[in-house]
């Protein structure tokens, strides 16, 4: 019995991490744009969907190699992100948070419609990155694809930290988020930083979509729920704090998998959301959002 | 060097600058004094492109720069040290200096940026000791030095300084003004200075303007302003008391 319990737990933990990694990446995307503009980009979930669907077409229909398909898909969604910023966000004359958020909702509807036109309403199958059987660890099974997901999350986090702490462009983006006027007085073009934030968060969204598609089978309408969960993770982690988002995203995934396993999979989404609301009730700034200084330090 | 012609500037519907005309010649130090809320900060923000010009023209080295965005004016050589030590507190002193020299990096690369930072640290040795520290943990005086150093990193021809002495002890204020005067000499800078501490500022200035409720009231040689009884009463009161004590 003892053994059975831990095996179960381990199994749910693997499933949770697999889901959570995706939420974490979606949340990082939210945070990047939030830090640059102060808005929540409601089209974030669509970036994930587009990444996944593009990858499906590249590998399944065109039979391209994984690496090449991956790069093309990420590049494609990144361009979509840049176009979104250039065509819909940048031209706004007097940007207010509300105006911009409404625009992102419009873009999300548009992208969803476009995805439906190109890829249809059905869900799309894609083969796993590696053809190996699941690995057994203490009686629990872990899919090779889950290892890919964990590895990708690690790479994205490392890349993120390196970019924002060690490159001039990354530092400029942070500077803009901390004090926009001061950044402009240093000669930093804040508009370009906003564009870059859309590009990067589209790219992260695309990566998330690409690695999860073999497991969930992507369809055009997935964006809303993925976006919502990612948003939850971003808020619980403390809006703007991406390392907080990673922790919150993983926790959210694990709680979901656990409640799905131990309570009922029907209530899994609801339980996760209730717990999230509970956290926010106790700590309105999110788990890691206690003070402004901490938020920015942990970037 | 810098010329404002009938500049008007608004906050919403409120007109804050009313036909402001002034000029700063090459190599001059000019001080703008005025009561709280007179519009001094707004004047600087309008010059540096952070605040839009509603009407009027601004010229820099005979070029019309009206309506240029702040980041382009920096490239042209206008550096603005804004009110209240606007540094990037959650980043290290070194990162702050790098960001200040962001244009150096962009145009000349990493090596040049490093050597410029080293030069700046020779100029402000206190910052050298604090290099890895978060900028937010510096003392007020050090933060002001950092703010000035950051502005200088962009290699400006003209420096706009908004109340560099705000909230600092008299000894540190003296140090800062001495530095400004020296920098101006060494780097052939042109300086437009805003100060509540009018006496200290006028002492290092060539000329001064007096501003009241968004209008320029008076323009004179610094010495004449210091001696002007009206100015003395209105703006030099605090310093005079200091002298009597
Ligand atoms: N962001 C703003 N929104 C609306 N009104 C503003 C804003 N900033 C300044 N003002 C108004 O514009 C006027 C001029 O302000 P400004 O900051 O330029 O004055 P100042 O001369 O720099 O004053 P101080 O010596 O206190 O710094 C004031 O009446 C102020 O209330
Ligand atoms: Mg002011």
Coordinates of C-alpha atoms in Angstrom, one line a residue, chain A residues 168 171-172 174-175 178-179 181-190 192 293 296-297, chain B residues 45 48-50 69-71 74 80 82 86 88 90-91 95 98-99 102 105 113 134:
Chain A
X168 CA 22.5 44.8 -23.4
X171 CA 19.0 45.0 -19.8
X172 CA 17.4 47.7 -21.9
X174 CA 14.3 45.6 -18.0
X175 CA 15.2 49.3 -17.8
X178 CA 11.5 49.7 -14.3
X179 CA 11.4 53.3 -15.4
X181 CA 11.3 57.8 -18.9
X182 CA 14.7 57.2 -17.5
X183 CA 15.2 54.5 -20.1
X184 CA 14.3 56.8 -22.9
X185 CA 16.6 59.4 -21.6
X186 CA 19.4 56.9 -21.9
X187 CA 18.6 56.7 -25.6
X188 CA 16.6 53.4 -25.4
X189 CA 13.8 53.2 -27.9
X190 CA 10.9 52.1 -25.7
X192 CA 11.2 48.9 -30.1
X293 CA 11.7 45.6 -5.2
X296 CA 12.1 43.4 -10.1
X297 CA 15.1 41.8 -8.6
Chain B
X45 CA 10.8 67.6 -20.0
X48 CA 14.2 66.7 -23.8
X49 CA 11.2 65.3 -25.6
X50 CA 9.5 63.5 -22.7
X69 CA 11.2 61.8 -29.3
X70 CA 13.5 61.7 -26.2
X71 CA 15.6 58.8 -27.4
X74 CA 20.0 61.8 -26.7
X80 CA 18.6 65.1 -19.2
X82 CA 15.5 64.3 -14.3
X86 CA 15.8 58.5 -11.7
X88 CA 17.3 51.8 -12.1
X90 CA 16.8 47.1 -8.8
X91 CA 19.9 46.9 -11.1
X95 CA 24.3 47.9 -15.1
X98 CA 26.0 50.4 -19.0
X99 CA 22.5 51.5 -19.7
X102 CA 23.8 52.2 -24.2
X105 CA 27.6 50.3 -27.0
X113 CA 31.7 51.1 -23.4
X134 CA 22.1 47.5 -6.3

